Coordinates of C-alpha atoms in Angstrom, one line a residue:
Chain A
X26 CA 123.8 77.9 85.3
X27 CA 120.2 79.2 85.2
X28 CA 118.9 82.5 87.0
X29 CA 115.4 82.6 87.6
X30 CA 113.7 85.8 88.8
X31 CA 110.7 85.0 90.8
X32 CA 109.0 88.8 91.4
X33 CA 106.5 88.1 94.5
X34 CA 104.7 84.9 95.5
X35 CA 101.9 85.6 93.0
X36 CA 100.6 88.2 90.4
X37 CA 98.1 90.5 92.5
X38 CA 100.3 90.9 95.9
X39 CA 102.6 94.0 94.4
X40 CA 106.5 93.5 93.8
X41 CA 108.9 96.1 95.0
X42 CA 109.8 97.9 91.6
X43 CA 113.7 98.9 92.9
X44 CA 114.3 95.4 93.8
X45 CA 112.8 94.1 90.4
X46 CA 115.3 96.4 88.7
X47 CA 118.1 95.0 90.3
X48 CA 117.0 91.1 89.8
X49 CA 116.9 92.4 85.8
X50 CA 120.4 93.6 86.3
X51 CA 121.2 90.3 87.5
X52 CA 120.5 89.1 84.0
X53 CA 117.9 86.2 84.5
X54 CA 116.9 83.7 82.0
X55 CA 113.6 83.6 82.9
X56 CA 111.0 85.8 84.7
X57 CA 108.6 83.4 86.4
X58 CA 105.5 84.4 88.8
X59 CA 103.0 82.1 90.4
X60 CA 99.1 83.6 89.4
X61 CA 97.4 81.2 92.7
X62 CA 96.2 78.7 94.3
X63 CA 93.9 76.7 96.3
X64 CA 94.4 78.6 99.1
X65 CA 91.6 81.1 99.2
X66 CA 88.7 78.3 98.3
X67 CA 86.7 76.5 96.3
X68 CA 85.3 79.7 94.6
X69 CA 87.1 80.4 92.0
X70 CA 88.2 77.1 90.7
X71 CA 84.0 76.5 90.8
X72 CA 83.7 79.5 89.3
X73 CA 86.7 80.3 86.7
X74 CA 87.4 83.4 87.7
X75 CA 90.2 85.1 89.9
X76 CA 91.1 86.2 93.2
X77 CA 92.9 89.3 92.5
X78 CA 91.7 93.0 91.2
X79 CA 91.8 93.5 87.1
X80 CA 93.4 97.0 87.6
X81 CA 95.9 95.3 90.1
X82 CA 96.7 92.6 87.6
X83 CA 96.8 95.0 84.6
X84 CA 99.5 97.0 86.5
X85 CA 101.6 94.5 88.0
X86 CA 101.5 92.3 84.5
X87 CA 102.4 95.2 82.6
X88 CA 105.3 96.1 84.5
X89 CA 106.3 92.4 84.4
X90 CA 105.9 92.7 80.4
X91 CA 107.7 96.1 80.7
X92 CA 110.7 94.2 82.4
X93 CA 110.8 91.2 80.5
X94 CA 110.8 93.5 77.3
X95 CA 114.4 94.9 79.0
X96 CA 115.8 91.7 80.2
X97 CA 115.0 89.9 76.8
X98 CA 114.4 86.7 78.2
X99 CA 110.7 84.6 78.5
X100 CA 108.3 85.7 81.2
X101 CA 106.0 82.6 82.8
X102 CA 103.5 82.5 84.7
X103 CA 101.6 79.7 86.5
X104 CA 98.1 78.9 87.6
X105 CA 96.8 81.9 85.9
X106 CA 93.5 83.7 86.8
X107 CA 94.0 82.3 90.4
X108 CA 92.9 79.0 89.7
X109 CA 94.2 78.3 86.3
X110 CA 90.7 77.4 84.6
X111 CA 90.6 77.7 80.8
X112 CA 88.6 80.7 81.5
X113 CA 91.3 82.1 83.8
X114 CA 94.2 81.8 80.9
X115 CA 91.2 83.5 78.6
X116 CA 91.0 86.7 81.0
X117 CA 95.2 87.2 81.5
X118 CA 95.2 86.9 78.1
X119 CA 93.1 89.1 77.0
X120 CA 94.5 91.6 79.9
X121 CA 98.3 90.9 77.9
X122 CA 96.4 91.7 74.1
X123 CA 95.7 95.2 76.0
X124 CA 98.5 96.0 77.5
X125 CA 100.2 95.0 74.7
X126 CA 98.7 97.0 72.0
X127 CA 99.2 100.0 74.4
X128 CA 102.9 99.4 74.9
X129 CA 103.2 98.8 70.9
X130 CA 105.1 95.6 71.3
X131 CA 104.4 92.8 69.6
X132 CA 105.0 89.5 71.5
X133 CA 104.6 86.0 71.0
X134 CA 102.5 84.2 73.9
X135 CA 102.4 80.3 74.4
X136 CA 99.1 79.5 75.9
X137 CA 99.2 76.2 78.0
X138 CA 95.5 74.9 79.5
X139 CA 95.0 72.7 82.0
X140 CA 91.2 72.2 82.0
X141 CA 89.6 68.5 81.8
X142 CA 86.8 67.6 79.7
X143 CA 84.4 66.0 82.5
X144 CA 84.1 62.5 80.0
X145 CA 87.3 62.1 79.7
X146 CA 88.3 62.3 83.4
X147 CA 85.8 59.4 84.1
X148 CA 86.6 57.7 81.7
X149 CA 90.5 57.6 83.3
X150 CA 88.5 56.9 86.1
X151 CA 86.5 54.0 84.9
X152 CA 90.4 52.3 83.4
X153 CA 91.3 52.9 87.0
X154 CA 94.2 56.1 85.9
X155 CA 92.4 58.0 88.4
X156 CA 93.3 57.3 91.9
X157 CA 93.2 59.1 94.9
X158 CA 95.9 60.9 97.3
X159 CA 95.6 60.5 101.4
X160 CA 92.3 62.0 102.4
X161 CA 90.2 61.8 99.5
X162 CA 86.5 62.5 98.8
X163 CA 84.9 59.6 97.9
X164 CA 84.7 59.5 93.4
X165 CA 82.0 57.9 91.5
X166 CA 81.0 57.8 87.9
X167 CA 79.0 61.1 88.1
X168 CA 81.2 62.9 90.4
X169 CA 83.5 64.9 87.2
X170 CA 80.2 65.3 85.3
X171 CA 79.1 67.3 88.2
X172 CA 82.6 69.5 88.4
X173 CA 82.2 73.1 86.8
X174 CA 85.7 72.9 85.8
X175 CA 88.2 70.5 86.4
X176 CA 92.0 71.1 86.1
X177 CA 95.0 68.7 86.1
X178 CA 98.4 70.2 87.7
X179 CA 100.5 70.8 85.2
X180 CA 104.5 69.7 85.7
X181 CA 108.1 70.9 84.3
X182 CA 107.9 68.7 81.3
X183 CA 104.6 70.9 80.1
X184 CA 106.2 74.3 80.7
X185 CA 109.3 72.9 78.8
X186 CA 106.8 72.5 75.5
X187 CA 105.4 75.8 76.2
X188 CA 108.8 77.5 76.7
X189 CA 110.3 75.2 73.5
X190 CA 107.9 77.4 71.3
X191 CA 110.5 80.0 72.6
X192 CA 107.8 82.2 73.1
X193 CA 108.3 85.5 74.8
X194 CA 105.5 85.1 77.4
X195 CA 104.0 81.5 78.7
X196 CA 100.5 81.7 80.2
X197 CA 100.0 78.9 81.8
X198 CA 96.4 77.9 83.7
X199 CA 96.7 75.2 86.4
X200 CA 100.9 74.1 87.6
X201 CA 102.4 73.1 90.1
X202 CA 103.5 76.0 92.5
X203 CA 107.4 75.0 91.6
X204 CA 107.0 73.5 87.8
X205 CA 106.9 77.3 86.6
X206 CA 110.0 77.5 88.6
X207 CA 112.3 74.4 87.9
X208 CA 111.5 73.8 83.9
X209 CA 114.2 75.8 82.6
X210 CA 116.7 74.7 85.0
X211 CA 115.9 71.2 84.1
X212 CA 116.1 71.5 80.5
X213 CA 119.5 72.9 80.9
X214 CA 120.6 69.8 82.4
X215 CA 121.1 71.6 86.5
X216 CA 120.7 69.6 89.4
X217 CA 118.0 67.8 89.3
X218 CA 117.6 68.1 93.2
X219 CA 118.2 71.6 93.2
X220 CA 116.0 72.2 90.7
X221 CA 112.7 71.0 92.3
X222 CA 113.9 71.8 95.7
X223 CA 114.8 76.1 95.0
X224 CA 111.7 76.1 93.1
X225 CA 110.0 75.4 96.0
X226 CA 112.2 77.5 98.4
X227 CA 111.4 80.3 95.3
X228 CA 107.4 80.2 94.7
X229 CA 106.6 82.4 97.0
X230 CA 108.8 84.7 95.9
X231 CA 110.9 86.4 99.2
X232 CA 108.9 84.6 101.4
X233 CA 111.9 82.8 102.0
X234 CA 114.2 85.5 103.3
X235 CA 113.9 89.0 105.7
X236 CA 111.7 91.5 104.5
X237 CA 109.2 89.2 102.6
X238 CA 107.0 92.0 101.9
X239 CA 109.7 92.7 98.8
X240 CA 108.8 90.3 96.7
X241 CA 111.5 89.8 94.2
X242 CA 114.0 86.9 95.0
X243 CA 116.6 85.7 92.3
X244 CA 117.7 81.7 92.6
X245 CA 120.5 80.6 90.7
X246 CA 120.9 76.7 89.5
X247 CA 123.6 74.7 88.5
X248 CA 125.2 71.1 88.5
X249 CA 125.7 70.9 92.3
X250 CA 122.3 72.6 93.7
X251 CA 121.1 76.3 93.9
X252 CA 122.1 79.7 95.6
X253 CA 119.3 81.8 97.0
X254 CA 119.8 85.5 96.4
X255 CA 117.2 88.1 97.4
X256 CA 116.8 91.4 95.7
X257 CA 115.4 94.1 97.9
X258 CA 117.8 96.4 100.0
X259 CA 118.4 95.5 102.9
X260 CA 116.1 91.4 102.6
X261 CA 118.8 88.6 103.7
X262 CA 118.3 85.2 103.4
X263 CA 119.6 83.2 105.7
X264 CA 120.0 79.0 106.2
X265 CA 117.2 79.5 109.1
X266 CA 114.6 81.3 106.8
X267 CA 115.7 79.3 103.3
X268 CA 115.0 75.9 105.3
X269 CA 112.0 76.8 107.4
X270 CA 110.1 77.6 104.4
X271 CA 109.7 74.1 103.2
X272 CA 107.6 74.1 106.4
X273 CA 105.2 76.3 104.6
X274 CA 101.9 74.9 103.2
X275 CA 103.2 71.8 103.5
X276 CA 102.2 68.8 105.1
X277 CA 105.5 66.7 104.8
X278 CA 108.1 69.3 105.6
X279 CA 111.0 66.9 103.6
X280 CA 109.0 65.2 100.7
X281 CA 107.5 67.0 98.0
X282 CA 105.5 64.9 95.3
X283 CA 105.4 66.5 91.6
X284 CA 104.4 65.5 88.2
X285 CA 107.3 62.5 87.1
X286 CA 108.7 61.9 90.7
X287 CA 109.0 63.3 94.0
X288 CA 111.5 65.8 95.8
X289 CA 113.4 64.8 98.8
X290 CA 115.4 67.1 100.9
X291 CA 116.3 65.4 104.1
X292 CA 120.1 65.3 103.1
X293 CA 120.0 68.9 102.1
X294 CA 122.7 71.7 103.2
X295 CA 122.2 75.0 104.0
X296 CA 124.9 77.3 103.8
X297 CA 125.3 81.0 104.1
X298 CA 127.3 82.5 101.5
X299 CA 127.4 85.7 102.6
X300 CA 125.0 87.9 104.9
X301 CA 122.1 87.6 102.0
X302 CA 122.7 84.6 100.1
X303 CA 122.4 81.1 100.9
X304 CA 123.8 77.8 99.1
X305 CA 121.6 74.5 98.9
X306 CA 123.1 70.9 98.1
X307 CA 122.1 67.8 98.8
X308 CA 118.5 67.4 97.6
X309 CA 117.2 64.4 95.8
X310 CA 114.6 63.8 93.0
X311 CA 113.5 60.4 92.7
X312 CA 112.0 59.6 89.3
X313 CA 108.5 57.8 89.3
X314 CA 107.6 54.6 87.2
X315 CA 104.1 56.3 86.3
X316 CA 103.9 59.9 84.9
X317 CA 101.0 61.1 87.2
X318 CA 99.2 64.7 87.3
X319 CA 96.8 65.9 90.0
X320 CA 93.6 66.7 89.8
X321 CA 91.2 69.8 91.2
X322 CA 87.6 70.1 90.8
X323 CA 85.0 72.0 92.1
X324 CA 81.5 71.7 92.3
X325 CA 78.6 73.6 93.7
X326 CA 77.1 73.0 97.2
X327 CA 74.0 74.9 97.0
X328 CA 73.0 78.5 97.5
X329 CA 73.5 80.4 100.4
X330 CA 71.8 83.5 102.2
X331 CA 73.3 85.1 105.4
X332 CA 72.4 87.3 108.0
X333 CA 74.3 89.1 111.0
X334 CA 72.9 90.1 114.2
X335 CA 74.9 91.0 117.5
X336 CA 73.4 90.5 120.6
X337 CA 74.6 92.7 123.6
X338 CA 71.8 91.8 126.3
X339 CA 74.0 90.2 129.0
X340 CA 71.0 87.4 129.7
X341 CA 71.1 86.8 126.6
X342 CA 74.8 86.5 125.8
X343 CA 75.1 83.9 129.0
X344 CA 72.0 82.0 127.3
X345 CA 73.5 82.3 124.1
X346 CA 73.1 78.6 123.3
X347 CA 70.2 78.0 124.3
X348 CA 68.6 81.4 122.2
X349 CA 70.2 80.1 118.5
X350 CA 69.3 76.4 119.4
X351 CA 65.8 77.0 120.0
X352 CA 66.0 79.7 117.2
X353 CA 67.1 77.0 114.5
X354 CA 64.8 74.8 115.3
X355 CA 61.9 76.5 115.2
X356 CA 62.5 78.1 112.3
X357 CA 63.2 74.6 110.6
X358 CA 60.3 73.5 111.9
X359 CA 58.0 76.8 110.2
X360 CA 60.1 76.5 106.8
X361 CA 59.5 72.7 107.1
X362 CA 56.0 73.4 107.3
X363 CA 55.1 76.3 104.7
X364 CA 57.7 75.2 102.0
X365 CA 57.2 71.7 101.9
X366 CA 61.1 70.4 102.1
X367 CA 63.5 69.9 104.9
X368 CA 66.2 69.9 102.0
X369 CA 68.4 72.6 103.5
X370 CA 71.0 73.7 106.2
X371 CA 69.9 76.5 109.1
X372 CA 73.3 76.9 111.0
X373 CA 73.9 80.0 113.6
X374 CA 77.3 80.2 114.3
X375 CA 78.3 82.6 117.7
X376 CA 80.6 85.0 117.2
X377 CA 82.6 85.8 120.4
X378 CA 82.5 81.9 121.6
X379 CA 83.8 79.4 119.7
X380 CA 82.7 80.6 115.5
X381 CA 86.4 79.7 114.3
X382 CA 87.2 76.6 115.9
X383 CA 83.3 75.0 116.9
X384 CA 84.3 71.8 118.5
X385 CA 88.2 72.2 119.2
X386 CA 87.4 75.4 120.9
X387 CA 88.7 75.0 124.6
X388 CA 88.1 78.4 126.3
X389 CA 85.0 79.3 128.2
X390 CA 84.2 83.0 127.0
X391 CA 83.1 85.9 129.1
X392 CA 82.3 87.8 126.3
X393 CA 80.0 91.0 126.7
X394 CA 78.6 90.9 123.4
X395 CA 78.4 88.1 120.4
X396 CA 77.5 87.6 117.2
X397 CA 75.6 85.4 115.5
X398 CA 75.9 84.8 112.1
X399 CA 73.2 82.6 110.5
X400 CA 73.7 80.7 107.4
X401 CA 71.0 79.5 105.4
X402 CA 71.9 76.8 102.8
X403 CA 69.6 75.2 99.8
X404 CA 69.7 74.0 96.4
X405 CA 68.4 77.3 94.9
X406 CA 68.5 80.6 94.9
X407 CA 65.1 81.3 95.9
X408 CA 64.3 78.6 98.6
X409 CA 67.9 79.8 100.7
X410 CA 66.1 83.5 100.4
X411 CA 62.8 82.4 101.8
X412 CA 64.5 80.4 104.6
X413 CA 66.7 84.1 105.2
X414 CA 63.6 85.6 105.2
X415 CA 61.8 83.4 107.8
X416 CA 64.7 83.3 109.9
X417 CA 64.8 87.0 110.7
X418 CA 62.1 87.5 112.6
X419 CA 63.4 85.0 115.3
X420 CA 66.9 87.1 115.0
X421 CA 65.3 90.4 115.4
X422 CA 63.0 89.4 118.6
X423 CA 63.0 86.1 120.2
X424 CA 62.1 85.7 124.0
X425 CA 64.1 82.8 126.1
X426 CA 60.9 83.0 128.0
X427 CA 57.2 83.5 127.0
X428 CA 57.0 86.1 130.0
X429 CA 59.5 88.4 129.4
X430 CA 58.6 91.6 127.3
X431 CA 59.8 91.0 123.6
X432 CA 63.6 91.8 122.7
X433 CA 65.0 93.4 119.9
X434 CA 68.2 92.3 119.0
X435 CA 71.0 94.5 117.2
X436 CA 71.0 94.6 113.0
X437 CA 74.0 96.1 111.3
X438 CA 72.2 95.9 108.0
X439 CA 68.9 96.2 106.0
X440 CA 67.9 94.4 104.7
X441 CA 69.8 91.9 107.1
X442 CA 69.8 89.3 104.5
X443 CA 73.2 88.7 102.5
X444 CA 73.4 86.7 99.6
X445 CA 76.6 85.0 99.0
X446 CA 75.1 83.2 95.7
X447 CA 76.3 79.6 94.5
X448 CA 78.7 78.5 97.2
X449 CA 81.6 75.3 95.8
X450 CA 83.3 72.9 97.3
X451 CA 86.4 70.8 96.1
X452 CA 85.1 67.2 95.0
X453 CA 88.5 66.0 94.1
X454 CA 91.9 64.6 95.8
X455 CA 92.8 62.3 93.2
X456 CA 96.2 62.1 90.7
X457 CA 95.8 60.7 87.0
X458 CA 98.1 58.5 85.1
X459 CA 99.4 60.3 81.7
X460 CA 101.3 57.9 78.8
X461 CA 102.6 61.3 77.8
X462 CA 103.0 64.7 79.7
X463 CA 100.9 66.4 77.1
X464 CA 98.1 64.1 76.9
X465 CA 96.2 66.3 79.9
X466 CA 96.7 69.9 78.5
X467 CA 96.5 71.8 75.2
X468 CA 98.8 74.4 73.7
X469 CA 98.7 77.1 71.2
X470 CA 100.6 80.0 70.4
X471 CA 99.0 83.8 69.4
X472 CA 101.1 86.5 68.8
X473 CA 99.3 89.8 70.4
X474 CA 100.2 93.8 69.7
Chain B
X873 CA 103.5 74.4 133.3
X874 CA 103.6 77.3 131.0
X875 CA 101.6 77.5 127.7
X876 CA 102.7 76.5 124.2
X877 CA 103.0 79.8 123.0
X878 CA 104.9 81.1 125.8
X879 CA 107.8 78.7 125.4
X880 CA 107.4 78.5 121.9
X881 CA 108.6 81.9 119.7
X882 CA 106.1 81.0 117.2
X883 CA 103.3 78.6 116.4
X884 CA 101.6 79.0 113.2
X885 CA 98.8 77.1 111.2
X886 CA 97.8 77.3 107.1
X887 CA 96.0 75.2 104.7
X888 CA 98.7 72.6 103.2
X889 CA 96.2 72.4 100.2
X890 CA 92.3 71.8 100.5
X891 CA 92.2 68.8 102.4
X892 CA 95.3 69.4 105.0
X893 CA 96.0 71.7 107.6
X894 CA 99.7 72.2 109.3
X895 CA 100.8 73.5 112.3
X896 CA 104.5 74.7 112.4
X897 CA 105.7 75.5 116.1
X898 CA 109.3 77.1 116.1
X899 CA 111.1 76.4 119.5
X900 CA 113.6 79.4 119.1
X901 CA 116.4 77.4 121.2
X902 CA 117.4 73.6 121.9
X903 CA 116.0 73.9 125.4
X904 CA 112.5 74.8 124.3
X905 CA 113.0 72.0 121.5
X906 CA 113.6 69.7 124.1
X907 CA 110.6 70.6 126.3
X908 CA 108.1 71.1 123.7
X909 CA 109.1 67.6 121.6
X910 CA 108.6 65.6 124.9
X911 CA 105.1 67.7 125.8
X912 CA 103.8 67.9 122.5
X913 CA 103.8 63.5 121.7
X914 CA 101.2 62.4 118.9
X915 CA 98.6 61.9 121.6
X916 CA 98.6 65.2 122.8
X917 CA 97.8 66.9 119.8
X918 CA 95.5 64.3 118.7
X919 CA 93.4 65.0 121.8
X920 CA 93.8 69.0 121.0
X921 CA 92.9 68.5 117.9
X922 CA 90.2 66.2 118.0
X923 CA 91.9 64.0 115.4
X924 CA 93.1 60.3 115.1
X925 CA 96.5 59.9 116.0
X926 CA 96.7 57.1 112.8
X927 CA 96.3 60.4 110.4
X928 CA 98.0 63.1 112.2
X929 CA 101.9 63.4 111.3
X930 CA 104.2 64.4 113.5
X931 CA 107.6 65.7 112.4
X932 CA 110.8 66.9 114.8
X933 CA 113.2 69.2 112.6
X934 CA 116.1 69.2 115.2
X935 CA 117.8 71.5 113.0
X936 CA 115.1 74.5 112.9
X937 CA 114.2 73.5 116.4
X938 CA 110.6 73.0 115.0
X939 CA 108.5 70.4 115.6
X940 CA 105.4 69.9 112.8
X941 CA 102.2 68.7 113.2
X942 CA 99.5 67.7 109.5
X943 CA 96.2 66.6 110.1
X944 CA 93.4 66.0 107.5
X945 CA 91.3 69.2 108.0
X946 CA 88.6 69.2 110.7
X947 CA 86.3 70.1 107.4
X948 CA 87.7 70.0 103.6
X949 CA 88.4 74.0 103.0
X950 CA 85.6 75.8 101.8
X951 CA 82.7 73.4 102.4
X952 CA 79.5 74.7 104.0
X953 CA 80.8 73.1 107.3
X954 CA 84.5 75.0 106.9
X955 CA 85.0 77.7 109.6
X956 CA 88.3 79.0 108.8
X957 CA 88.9 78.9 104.4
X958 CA 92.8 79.3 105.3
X959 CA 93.5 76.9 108.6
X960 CA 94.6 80.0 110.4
X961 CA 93.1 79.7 113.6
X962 CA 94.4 76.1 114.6
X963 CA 98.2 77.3 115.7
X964 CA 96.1 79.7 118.2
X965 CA 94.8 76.7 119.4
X966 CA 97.9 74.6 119.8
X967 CA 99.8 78.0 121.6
X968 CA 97.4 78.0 124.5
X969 CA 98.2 74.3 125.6
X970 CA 100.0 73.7 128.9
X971 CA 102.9 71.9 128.6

């Protein structure tokens, strides 16, 4: 039997503190937390940095530390820094060094990285160890050279090497959601099955039961499969909300691929124990011939500059596409002309019409007013600036008609222009081949406080 | 005919990583199930969707009374193209189809 104490889905969205108290009751062998993801873009992989506040992270690590400390068992968490760079791991770490010279303790960290040297990617690549998943950017030699960090997913088998240190806290950069989840239960020999599959019921913390606001969720393994068992007064799970959530941020609601195998659940049982736990047997893992890691890499995608202006003229909101259509191309045509390159993007998007979906959009608007948010792209700085620049007088007064007196359109800002610096995109949808777990990721050990 | 979402008691869309988007609609009872799983064929959410039907999966989970729909996202997340960074917007989509 394992107990595993997930506090919330990830480090930065706030636990419920009484509920955390009474999964530290419970006795856990392990605190583990998710610290992110893909899911909020290419940023902060391209970038290194994370999502989430310091002073949130500060807070909600120390009173994970403070817990831990009290339940004397190892504290893990995944994907640190948001998008488990190197640089990530470096800032939680040096957040734990603080808190942990404040608190007095002294504690033993494990310090797992996940981070690729660019060479040694494409050279995996070139021996053919890199290949890609369904719906993958095309890869070729330069591709990882021009990543600003690359990251491999680590597995269980990682966190196992970090954990066999039998340091008190893991910091881990790039995991898999569910590897920070089902190591310990593996190494203690628990369903294998079970293992894979509550960790994934478990990484998003009580996401998976009533009352996911809470957080904390506890998930107990053992030889036959797992129990689900959620913390916070008055959360239930139940076999409706513990199986719906392999729905979530999934694209194969029954198979789940991970470092060493894959995770089926389609013979899975659901049971309520009671009116808030929930019993899960009958998951599979299915080992793979070829040990095999996924990649994430970001690179950068240019420079942008943007600008907002609403429009509340009713001829102009029933012309609407004609007015930014004429708008972007004349001013291509003038920065064309004056700055001698027609590398860069000029796209006005209409706010009130169809700026979330573009080409799926199906209703006809009525709006009385729109938005139009223009987005200039280029390779630098300074060239997506000018463009900004050139684009505004257009925003502020273009005429459908050479007649009509000139219009002035409706500026929330000034100066209108709004840098959102480098912008990334992911470049990578690929898994490499590993003759050993470790060969992708490097660990150390520090002791801080 | 009634929409999607008025049959439905949920229909919801998020990223399933950077490159997939899913669409989870939950049919509440097994007469809802029955109606949305014949209305809502491959076909028909391709052509909502503006996707090939060879790439978009389809999944009934009789049990939850959900059927699941993944498609490669209309732009990889986060690209100067992307619209919506966390697939959110798609399920409103799907919920206002007649059926």
């Amino acid at each position: 039997m394992t107990r595993v104490l997930v506090p919330s889905g990830a480090l930065g969205l706030g636990y419920d503190r009484e509920a955390l108290d009474r999964g530290i009751a419970a006795r856990p062998d392990i605190i583990a937390i998710d610290g992110g993801s893909t899911d909020s873009g290419p940023h902060y992989l391209g970038t290194g940095t994370s999502k989430y506040s310091r002073a949130s992270t500060r807070i909600e690590w120390a009173g994970l530390m403070e817990a831990r400390a009290r339940a004397g068992c190892p504290l893990v968490i995944g994907t640190a820094g948001t998008c488990g760079a190197d640089s990530a791991v470096d800032w939680l770490v040096d957040i734990t060094r603080e808190i942990a010279a404040e608190r007095g303790e002294a504690v033993k960290v494990a310090v797992l990285k996940s981070g690729q040297i660019a060479g040694d990617v494409a050279a995996a690549w070139q021996a053919g160890r890199v290949t890609p998943l369904e719906v993958a950017p095309e890869v070729d030699a330069t591709t990882f050279a021009g990543c600003t960090n690359i990251v491999a997913l680590a597995g269980a088998e990682q966190v196992q090497a970090a954990l066999a240190t039998g340091a008190d806290i893991v910091i881990a950069g790039r995991t898999t959601d569910t590897a920070i989840i089902s190591a310990l239960p593996l190494q203690n020999g628990d369903h294998a099955g079970g293992a894979w599959h509550g960790a994934k019921i478990g990484e998003c913390g009580a996401l998976c039961a009533t009352n996911p606001q809470s957080g904390v969720i506890l998930i107990e393994f053992d030889a036959d499969g797992f129990t689900v068992h959620p913390m916070a007064d008055g959360a239930r799970a139940t076999p409706h909300t513990v199986s719906a959530h392999m729905l979530y941020e999934n694209s194969d609601p029954f198979i789940l691929y991970e470092p060493g195998g894959h995770l089926d659940v389609t013979g899975a049982g659901y049971t309520a124990l009671d009116d808030t736990r929930v019993r899960v047997e009958g998951s599979v893992w299915h080992p793979s011939d070829r040990y095999t890691v996924k990649l994430e890499g970001a690179r950068q995608a240019g420079f942008q500059v943007v600008s907002l202006v609403t429009v509340r003229d009713a001829h102009y909101v029933a012309n609407i596409d004609r007015w930014v259509a004429d708008i972007a191309a004349k001013c291509r045509a003038k920065a064309e002309a004056r700055l001698g390159t027609d590398d860069f993007g000029i796209e006005l998007r209409v706010i009130g019409r169809d700026a979330t979906l573009g080409a799926l959009e199906h209703a006809a608007g009525t709006a009385h007013e729109v938005g139009v948010l223009a987005i200039v792209t280029a390779p630098d700085a300074a060239l997506a600036g000018e463009i900004a620049k050139m684009l505004n007088p257009y925003l502020l007064h273009y005429p459908l008609t050479a007649e009509e007196e000139v219009p002035t359109f409706a500026f929330p800002f000034s100066p209108p222009e709004m840098s959102r610096g480098m912008v990334y995109e992911f470049c990578l949808n690929h898994v490499m081949t590993l003759d050993h777990p470790m060969d992708a990721f490097r660990l150390d050990v520090v002791e801080v406080g | 005919m009634a929409r999607l979402g008025d049959v439905a008691v949920k229909v919801r869309s998020k990223n399933a990583g950077p490159f997939w988007v899913t669409i989870d609609i939950f049919c509440g009872s097994a007469k809802a199930f029955d109606r949305v799983r014949a209305a809502i064929t491959a076909e028909r959410a391709a052509e909502v969707l503006q996707t090939p039907t060879q790439t978009l999966k389809r999944f009934e989970i009789p049990d939850l009374k959900v059927v699941k729909l993944s498609i490669p996202r209309p732009a990889v997340q986060g690209t100067v193209a992307d619209r919506d960074m966390h697939g959110a917007a798609l399920g409103a989509l799907m919920a206002e189809v007649e059926i």
